[in-house]
XYZ file of C-alpha atoms in Angstrom:
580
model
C 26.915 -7.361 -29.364
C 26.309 -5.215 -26.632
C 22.343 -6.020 -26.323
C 23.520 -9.922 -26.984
C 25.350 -9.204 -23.748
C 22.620 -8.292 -21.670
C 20.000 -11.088 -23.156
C 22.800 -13.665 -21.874
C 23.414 -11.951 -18.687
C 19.169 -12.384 -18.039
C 19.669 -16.524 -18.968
C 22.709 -16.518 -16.727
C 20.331 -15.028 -13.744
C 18.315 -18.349 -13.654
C 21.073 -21.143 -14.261
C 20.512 -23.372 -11.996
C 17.148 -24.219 -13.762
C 18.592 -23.907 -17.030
C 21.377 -26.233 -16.523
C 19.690 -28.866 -14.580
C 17.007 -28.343 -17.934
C 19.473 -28.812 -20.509
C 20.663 -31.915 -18.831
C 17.161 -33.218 -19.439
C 18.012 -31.855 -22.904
C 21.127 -33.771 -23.625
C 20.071 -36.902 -21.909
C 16.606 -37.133 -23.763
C 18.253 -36.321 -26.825
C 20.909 -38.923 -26.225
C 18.356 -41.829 -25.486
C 16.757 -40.626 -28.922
C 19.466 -40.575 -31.315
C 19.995 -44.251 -30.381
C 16.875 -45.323 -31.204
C 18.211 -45.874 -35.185
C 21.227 -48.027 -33.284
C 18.166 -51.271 -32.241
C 16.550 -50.604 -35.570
C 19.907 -51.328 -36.781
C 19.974 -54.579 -34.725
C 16.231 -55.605 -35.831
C 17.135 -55.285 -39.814
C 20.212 -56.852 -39.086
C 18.690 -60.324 -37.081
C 15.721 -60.095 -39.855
C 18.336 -60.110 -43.147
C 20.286 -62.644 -41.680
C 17.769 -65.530 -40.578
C 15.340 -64.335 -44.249
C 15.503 -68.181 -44.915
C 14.950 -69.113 -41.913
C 12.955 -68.336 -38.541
C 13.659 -65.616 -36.080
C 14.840 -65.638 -32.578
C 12.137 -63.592 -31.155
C 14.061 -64.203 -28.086
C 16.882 -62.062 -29.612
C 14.085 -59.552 -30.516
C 12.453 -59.059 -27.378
C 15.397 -57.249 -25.632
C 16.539 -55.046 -28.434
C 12.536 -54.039 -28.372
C 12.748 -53.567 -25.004
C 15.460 -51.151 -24.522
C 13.830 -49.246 -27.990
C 10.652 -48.505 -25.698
C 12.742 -47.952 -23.124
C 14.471 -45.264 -24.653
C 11.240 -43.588 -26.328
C 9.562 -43.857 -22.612
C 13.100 -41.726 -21.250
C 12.955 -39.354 -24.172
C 9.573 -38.413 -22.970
C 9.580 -38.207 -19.780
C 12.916 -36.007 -20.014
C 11.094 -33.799 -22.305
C 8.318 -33.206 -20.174
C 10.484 -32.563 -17.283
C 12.767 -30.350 -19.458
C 9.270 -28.305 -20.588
C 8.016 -28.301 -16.688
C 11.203 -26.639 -15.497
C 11.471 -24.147 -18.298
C 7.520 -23.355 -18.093
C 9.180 -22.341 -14.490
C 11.921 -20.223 -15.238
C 10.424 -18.086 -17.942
C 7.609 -17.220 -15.733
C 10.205 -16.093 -13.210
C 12.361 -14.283 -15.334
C 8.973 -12.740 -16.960
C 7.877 -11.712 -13.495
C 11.543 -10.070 -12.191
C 11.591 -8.388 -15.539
C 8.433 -6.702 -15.025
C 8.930 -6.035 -11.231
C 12.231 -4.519 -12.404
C 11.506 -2.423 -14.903
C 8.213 -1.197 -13.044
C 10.605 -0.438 -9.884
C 13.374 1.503 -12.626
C 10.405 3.844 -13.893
C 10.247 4.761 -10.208
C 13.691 5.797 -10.103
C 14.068 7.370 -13.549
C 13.890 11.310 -13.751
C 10.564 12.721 -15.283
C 12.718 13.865 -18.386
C 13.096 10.098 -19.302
C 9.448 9.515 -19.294
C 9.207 12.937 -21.061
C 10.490 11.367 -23.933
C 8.188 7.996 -23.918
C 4.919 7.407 -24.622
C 2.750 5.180 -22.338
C 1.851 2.417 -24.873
C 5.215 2.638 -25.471
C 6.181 1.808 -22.586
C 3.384 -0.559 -21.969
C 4.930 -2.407 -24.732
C 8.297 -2.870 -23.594
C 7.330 -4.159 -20.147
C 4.618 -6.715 -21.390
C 5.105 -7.538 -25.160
C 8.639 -7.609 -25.305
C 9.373 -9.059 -22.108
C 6.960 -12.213 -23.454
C 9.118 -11.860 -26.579
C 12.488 -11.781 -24.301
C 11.552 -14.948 -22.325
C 9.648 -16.722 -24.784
C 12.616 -17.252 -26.135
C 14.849 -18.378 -23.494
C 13.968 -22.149 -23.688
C 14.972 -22.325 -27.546
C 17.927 -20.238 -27.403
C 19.217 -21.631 -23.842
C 18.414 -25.358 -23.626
C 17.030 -26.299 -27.198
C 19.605 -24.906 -28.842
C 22.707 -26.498 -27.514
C 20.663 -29.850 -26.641
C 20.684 -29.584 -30.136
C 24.486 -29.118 -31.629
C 24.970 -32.461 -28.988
C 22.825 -34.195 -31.130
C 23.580 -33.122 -34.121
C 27.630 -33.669 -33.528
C 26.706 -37.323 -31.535
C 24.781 -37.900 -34.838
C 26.895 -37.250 -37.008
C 30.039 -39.276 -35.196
C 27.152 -42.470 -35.148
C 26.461 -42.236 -39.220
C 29.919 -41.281 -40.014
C 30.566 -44.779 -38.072
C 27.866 -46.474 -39.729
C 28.523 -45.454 -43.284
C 30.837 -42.449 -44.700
C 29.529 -42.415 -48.356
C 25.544 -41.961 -47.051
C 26.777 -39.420 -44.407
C 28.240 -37.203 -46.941
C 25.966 -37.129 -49.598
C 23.241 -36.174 -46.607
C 25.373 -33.461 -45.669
C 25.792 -32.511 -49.204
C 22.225 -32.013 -49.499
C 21.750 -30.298 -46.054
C 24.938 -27.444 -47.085
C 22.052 -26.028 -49.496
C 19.706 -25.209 -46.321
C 22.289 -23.777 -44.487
C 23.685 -21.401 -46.999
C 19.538 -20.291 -47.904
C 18.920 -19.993 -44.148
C 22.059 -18.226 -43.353
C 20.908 -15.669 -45.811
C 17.230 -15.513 -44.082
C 18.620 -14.703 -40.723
C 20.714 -11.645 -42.172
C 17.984 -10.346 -43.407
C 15.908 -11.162 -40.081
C 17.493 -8.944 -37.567
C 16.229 -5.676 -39.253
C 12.509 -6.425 -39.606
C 12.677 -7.939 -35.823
C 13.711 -4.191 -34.617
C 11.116 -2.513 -37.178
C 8.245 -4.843 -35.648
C 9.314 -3.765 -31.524
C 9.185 -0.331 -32.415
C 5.572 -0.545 -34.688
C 4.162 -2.562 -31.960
C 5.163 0.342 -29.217
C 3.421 2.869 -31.483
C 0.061 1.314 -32.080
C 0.285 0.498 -28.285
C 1.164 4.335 -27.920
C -2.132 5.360 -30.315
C -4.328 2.706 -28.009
C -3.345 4.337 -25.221
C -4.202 7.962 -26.443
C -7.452 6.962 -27.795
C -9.216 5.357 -24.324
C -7.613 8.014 -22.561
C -8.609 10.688 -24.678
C -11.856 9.314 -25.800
C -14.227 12.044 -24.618
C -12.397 14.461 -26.440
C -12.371 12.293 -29.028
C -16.385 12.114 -29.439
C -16.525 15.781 -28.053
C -14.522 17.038 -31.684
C -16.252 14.489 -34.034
C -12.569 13.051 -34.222
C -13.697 9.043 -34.149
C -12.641 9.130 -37.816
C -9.541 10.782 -37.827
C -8.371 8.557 -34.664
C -9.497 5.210 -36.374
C -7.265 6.749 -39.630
C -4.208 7.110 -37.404
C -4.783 4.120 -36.149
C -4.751 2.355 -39.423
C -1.738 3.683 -40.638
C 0.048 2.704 -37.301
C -1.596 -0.792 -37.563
C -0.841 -0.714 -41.755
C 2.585 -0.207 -40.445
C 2.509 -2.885 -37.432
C 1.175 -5.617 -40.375
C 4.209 -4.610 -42.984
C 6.611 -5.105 -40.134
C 4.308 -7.944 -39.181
C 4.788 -9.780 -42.677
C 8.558 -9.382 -43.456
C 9.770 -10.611 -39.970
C 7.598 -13.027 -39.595
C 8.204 -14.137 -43.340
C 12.050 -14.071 -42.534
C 11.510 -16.220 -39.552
C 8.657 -18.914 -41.125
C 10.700 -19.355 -44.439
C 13.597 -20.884 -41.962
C 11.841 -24.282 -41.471
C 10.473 -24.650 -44.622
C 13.923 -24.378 -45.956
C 15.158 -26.877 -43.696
C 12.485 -29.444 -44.262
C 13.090 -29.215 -48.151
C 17.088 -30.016 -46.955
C 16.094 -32.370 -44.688
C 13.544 -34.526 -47.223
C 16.408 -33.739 -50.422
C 18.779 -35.651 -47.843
C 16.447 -38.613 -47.954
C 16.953 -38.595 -51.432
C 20.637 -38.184 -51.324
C 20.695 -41.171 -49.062
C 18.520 -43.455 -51.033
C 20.604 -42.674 -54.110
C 23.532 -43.477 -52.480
C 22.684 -46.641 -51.201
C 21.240 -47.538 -54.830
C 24.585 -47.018 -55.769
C 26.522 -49.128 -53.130
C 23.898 -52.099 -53.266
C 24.731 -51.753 -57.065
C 28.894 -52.114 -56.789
C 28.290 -54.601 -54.055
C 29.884 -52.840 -51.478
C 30.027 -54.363 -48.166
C 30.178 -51.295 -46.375
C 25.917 -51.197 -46.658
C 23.600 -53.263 -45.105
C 19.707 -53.740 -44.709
C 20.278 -52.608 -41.227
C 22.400 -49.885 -41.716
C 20.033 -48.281 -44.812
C 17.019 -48.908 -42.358
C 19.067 -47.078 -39.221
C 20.419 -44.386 -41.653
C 16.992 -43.474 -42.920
C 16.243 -42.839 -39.343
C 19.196 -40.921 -38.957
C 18.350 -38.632 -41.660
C 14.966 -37.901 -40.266
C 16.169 -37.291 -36.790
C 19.400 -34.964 -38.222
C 16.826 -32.753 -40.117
C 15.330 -32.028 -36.883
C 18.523 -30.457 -34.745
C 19.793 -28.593 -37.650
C 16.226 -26.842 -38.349
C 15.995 -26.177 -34.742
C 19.452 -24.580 -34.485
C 18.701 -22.371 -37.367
C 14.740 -21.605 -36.089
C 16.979 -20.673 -32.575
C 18.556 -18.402 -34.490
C 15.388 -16.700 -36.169
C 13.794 -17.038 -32.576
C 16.449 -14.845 -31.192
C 16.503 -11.798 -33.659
C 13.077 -10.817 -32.056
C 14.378 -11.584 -28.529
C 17.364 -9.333 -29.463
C 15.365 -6.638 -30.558
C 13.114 -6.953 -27.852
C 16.193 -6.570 -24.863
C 17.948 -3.478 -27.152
C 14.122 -2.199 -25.759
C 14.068 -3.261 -22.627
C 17.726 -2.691 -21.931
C 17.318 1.008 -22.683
C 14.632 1.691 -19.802
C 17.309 -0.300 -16.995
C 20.479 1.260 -18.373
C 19.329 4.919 -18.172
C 20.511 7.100 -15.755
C 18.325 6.652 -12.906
C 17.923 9.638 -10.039
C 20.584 10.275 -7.597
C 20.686 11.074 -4.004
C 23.855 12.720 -1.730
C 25.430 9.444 -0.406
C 25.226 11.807 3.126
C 22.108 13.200 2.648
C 21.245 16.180 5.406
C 17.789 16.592 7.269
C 16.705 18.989 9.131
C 15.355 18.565 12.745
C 12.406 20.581 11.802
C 11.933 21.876 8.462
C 10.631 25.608 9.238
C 9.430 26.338 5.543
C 12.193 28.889 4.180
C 12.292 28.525 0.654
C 15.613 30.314 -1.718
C 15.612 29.955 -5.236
C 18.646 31.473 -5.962
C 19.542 32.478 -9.649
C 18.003 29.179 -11.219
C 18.348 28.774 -14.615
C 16.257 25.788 -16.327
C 15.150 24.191 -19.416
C 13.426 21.178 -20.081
C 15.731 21.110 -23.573
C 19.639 22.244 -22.548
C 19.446 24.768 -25.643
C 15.535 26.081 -24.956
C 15.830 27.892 -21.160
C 12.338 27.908 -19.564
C 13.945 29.775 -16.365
C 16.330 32.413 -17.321
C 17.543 33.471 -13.944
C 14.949 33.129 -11.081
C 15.685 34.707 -7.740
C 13.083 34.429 -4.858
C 12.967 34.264 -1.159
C 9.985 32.686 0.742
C 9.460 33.356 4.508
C 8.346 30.653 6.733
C 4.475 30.307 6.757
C 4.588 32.212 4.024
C 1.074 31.892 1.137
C 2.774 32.603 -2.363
C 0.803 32.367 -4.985
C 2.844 32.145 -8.265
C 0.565 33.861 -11.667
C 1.108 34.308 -15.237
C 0.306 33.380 -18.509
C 0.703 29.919 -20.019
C 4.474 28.866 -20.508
C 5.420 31.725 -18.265
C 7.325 28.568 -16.097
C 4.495 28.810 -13.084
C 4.707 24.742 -13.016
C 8.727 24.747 -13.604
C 8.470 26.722 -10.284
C 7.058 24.189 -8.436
C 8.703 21.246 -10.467
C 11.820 22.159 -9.485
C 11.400 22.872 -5.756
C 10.535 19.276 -5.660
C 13.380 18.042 -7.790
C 11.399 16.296 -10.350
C 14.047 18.428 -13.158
C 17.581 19.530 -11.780
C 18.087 22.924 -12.976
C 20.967 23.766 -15.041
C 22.155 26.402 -13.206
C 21.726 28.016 -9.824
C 20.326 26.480 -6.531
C 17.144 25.694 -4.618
C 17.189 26.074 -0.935
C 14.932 24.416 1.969
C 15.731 26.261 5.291
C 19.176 27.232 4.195
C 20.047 23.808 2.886
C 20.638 23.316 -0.669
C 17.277 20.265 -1.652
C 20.022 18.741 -3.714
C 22.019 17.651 -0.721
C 18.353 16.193 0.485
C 17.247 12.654 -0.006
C 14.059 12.798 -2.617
C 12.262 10.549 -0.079
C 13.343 13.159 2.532
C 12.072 16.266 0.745
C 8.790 14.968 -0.677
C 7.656 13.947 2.925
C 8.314 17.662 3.437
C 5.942 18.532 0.616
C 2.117 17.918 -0.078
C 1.385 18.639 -3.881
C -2.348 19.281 -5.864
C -1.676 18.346 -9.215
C -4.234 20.413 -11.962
C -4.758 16.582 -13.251
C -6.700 14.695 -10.674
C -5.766 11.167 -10.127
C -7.182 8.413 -7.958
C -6.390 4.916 -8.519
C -8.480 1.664 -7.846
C -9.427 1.479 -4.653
C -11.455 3.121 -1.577
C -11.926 6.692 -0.975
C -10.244 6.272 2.330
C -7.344 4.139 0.700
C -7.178 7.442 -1.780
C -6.992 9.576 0.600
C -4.662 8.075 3.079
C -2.460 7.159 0.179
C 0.811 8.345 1.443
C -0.356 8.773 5.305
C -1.949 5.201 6.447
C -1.908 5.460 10.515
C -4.597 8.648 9.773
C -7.442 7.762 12.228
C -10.785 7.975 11.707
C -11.727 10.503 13.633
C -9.029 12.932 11.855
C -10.174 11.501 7.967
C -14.177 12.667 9.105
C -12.269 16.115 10.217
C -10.445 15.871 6.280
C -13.647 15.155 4.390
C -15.416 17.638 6.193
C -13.163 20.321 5.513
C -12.649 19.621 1.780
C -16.995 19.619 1.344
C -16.431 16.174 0.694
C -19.345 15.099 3.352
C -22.509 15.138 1.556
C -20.616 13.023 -1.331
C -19.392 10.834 0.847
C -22.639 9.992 3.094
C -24.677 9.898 -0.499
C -22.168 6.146 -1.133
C -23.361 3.013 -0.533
C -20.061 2.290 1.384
C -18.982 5.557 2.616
C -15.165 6.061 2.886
C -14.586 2.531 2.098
C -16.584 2.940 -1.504
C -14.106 1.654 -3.836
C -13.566 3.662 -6.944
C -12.424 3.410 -10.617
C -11.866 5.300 -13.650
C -15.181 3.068 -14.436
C -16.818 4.934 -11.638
C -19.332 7.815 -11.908
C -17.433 10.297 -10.140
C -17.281 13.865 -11.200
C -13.644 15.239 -12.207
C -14.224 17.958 -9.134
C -15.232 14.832 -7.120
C -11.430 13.717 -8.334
C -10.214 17.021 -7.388
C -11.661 17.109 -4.012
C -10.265 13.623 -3.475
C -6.738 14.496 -4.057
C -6.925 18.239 -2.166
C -8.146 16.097 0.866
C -4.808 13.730 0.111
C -2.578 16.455 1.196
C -4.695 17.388 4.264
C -3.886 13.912 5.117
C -0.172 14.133 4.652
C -0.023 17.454 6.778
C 3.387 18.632 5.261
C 4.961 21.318 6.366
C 4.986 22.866 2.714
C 2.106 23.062 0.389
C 1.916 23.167 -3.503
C -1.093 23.495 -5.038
C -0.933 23.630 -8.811
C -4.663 24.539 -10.467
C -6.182 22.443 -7.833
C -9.309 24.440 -7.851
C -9.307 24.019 -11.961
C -12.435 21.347 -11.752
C -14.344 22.948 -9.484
C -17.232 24.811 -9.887
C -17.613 28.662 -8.801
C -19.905 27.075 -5.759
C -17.749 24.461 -4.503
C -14.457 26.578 -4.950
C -16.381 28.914 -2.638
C -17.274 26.267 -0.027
C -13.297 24.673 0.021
C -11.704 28.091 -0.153
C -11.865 28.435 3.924
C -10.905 25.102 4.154
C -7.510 25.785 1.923
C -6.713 29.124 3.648
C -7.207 27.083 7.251
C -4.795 24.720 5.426
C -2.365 27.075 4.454
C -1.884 28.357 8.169
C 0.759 28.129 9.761
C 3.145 26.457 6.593
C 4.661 27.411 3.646
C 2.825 27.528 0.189
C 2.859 27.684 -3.519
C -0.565 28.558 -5.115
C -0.683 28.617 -8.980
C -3.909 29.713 -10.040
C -5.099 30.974 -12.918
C -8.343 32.846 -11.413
C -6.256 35.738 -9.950
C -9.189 36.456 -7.809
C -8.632 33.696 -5.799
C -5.530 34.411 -4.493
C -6.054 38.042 -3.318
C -5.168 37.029 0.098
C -1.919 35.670 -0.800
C 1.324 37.061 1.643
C 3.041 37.626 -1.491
C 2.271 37.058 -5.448
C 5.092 36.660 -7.513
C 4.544 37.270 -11.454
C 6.078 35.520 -14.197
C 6.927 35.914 -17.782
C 9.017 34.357 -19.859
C 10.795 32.576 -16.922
C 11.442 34.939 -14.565
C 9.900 36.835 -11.566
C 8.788 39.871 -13.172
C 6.644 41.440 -10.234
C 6.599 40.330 -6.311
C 4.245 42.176 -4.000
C 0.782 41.615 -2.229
C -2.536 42.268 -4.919
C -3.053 45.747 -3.613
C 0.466 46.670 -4.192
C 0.771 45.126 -7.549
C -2.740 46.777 -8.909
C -1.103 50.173 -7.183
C 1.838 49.618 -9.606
C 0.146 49.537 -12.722
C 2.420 47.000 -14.077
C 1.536 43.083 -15.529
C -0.028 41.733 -12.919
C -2.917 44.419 -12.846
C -2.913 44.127 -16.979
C -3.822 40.111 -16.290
C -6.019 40.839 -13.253
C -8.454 43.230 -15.017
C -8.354 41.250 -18.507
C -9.598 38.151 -16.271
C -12.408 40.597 -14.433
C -13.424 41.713 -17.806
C -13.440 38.143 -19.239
C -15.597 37.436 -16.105
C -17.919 40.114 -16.357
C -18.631 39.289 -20.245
């Protein structure tokens, strides 16, 4: 009931359009059902002059108003399927703007637990599901019980015997298709959720597809595939089975009802009843034609809207989560100095598996830290954390004595400039990549960022220069990437630096060549330099070691090979490594 709720709440949004569209609806549907009413009047004039000639003066007008009334059932129609082509392509679009704009605002551990073709899936295949259903379930559907109750009030006036022996006939549809759409609901939910997982295996395999060739794995991805698609088609059958069988049924009711009706009137032309009439058999013919139609679009509404269901549960679940929060007062510093207390943080990605036991550190202003240890020691929970992408369980981060929790997110990422170990650029020009968060940088200042990153030579090589555009299409190296996003925080000039692996795709020469240019960087602001090749970060202020989520060692590199302890086990198993 509760995702029935929110599917009605999304028609609600949009209607004005949906009510001015279901007058269409019920008007159109009105002229139509009295259509059977002149036909009536025709088989009437013709049985009672059959001796003699016919007053095709009485004709003309009862012909005319039948055209009439076709012509406004039309043109209703069309204007009915004009508006509605309008609001589902609005409500499509504010879906998708909406639930793009909630992804923005949802914390990382949300997203943690989603796949991309997953989610792919719930903003484009089941929105189209959600609002391709609108028009049936909002306007066809109670255009429909008018008609069907206006109907049924005209042949229960025309004749009561032939209107109960139809609806005798039509109780057999309903009880079959009652017993479809039980069974309906189920297979509508197991389709959303195959179609998000061979959307999920899509997106893993272009994404992953050098790896893919590079392990001889082609095979073993298409099998996966399969059984996700196997899966997908299963789903596929039964639901769509379920919701094909509805009109089938309904057409079988609505031509036994033709029968029922014929049989009837046999029956009364037989007694002599005067309650049956050319005219009236004629006009109730017509009726049961037109009945059949309502009451197998009601019931197809119904199978229509166990997919749309299903498909809101999904999309209801991504704009009901908790999104990220902010301090209503949030507090900003004049001028953010760089001091950086992580005191006693405790963290886990999972509340019962603790990543961060009980970290304790204190960075000085203009301070380099580099942060080392070996993989799932918490070196990127560090850094995570300091920019609130996870709230720890326990314990506190502080920026220059104020707790980043009482900071606005905005606030205290324009405070930070992050490398990310995965490069990414998006479509666009190398100068709109690199100015990404940082748009009045001049010109002069970008040449000055390019320069410094060893980005030059690339650069001048382009047909365009800085205003190349690029693509994941586009033959640019991964260290290319890399240097692209390392000049992206020279742009943003932030007072504190992270920079997680973000020498990890670049060769020995080039590392060399951008090392300067990183310690010039560094100057004068605080930063955080994970790096796995310890002997890159010899020059670091102060190196703090991890293991097992906490701070195990703090010191410069002298004083930690002096000690003897972890960090000089790591630092000469990497030199030996090296040397090999």
């Amino acid at each position: 009931m509760r995702k029935n709720k929110f599917f009605i709440s999304r028609i609600a949004a949009y209607k004005s359009g949906i009510i001015f569209a279901s007058i269409m609806a019920l008007i159109g549907s009105a002229a139509q059902i009295f259509i059977p009413n002149q036909v009536k009047k025709i088989a009437d004039l013709v049985q009672k002059n059959m001796n003699g000639d016919i007053d095709l003066s009485a004709v003309v007008p009862i012909v005319a108003v039948s055209v009439a009334l076709i012509a406004a059932y039309g043109l209703l129609t069309l204007i009915q399927n004009l508006i509605m082509s309008k609001v589902k392509g609005r409500m499509g679009r504010d879906l998708r703007s909406e639930l793009i704009g909630k992804t923005d605002r949802l914390p990382l551990s949300f997203m943690d637990r989603m796949t991309i073709g997953d989610l792919q899936s719930r903003i484009v295949n089941d929105v189209d599901t959600m609002t391709g259903a609108v028009s049936e379930i909002a306007v066809n559907m109670p255009a429909n019980i008018v008609k069907l109750v206006l109907l049924l009030v005209l042949m229960f006036a025309t004749n009561v015997y032939m209107t109960l022996s139809l609806l005798a006939a039509t109780v057999l549809g309903f009880i079959a298709t009652a017993f479809v759409l039980k069974k309906s609901r189920p297979q509508a939910v197991k389709l959303q959720k195959a179609a998000g997982e061979v959307n999920a295996v899509i997106a893993e395999s272009f994404s992953g597809h050098l790896v893919i060739k590079a392990f001889n794995c082609e095979n073993d991805m298409t099998e996966h595939f399969e059984s996700k698609n196997e899966k997908m088609l299963k789903s596929s059958r039964l639901s769509r089975f379920y919701s094909g069988i509805v009109y089938p049924i309904m057409s079988f009711s609505g031509n036994l009802s033709y029968v029922a009706v014929c049989i009837t009137a046999a029956i009364l032309f037989s007694v002599g009843s005067s309650n049956i009439t050319f005219g009236s058999l004629a006009a109730f013919i017509l009726y049961a034609g037109f009945i059949s139609t309502p009451i197998s679009e009601v019931f197809n509404s119904f199978s229509i809207f166990q997919p749309a269901a299903a498909a809101s549960d999904r999309i209801e679940e991504i704009l009901s989560a908790e999104e990220l929060t902010d301090p209503e007062k949030p507090v900003e510093a004049k001028k953010v100095e760089g001091a950086v207390v992580f005191d006693h943080v405790k963290f886990g990605y999972v509340p019962d598996q603790i990543v961060l036991h009980d970290l304790s550190a204190d960075i000085k202003p203009g301070q380099k830290v580099a942060i080392v240890g070996p993989t799932g020691a918490g070196k990127s929970t560090f850094v995570n954390l300091l920019m609130r992408f996870y709230e720890p369980q326990g314990g506190r981060i502080l920026l220059d004595g104020v707790p980043i929790d009482e900071m606005g997110r905005e606030y205290l990422h324009n405070c930070i400039g992050m490398v990310l170990q995965d490069t990414w650029t998006f479509c666009g020009t190398i100068r709109q990549n690199i100015v990404y968060s940082t748009p009045d940088v001049s010109d002069e200042r970008l040449a000055q960022i390019i320069d410094a990153c060893g980005l030059s030579f690339f650069v001048e090589a382009l047909p365009d220069g800085v205003d190349t555009v690029i693509s994941e299409q586009s033959e640019i190296s991964a260290g290319q990437r890399q240097l692209i996003t390392i000049a992206r925080a020279m742009a943003k000039d932030a007072p504190v630096l992270i920079l997680d692996e973000a020498t990890s795709s670049i060769d020995t020469r080039t590392e060399l060549l951008i090392q300067k240019a990183i310690d010039k960087l560094t100057e004068g602001r605080t930063s955080f330099v994970i790096a796995h090749r310890l002997s890159t970060i010899r020059n670091a202020d102060c190196i703090f070691v991890m293991k097992d989520g906490d701070v195990i060692e703090t010191g410069k590199h002298e004083e930690l090979l002096e000690k003897g302890g972890f960090y000089k086990e790591l630092y000469y198993s990497q030199f030996d490594q090296e040397q090999a």
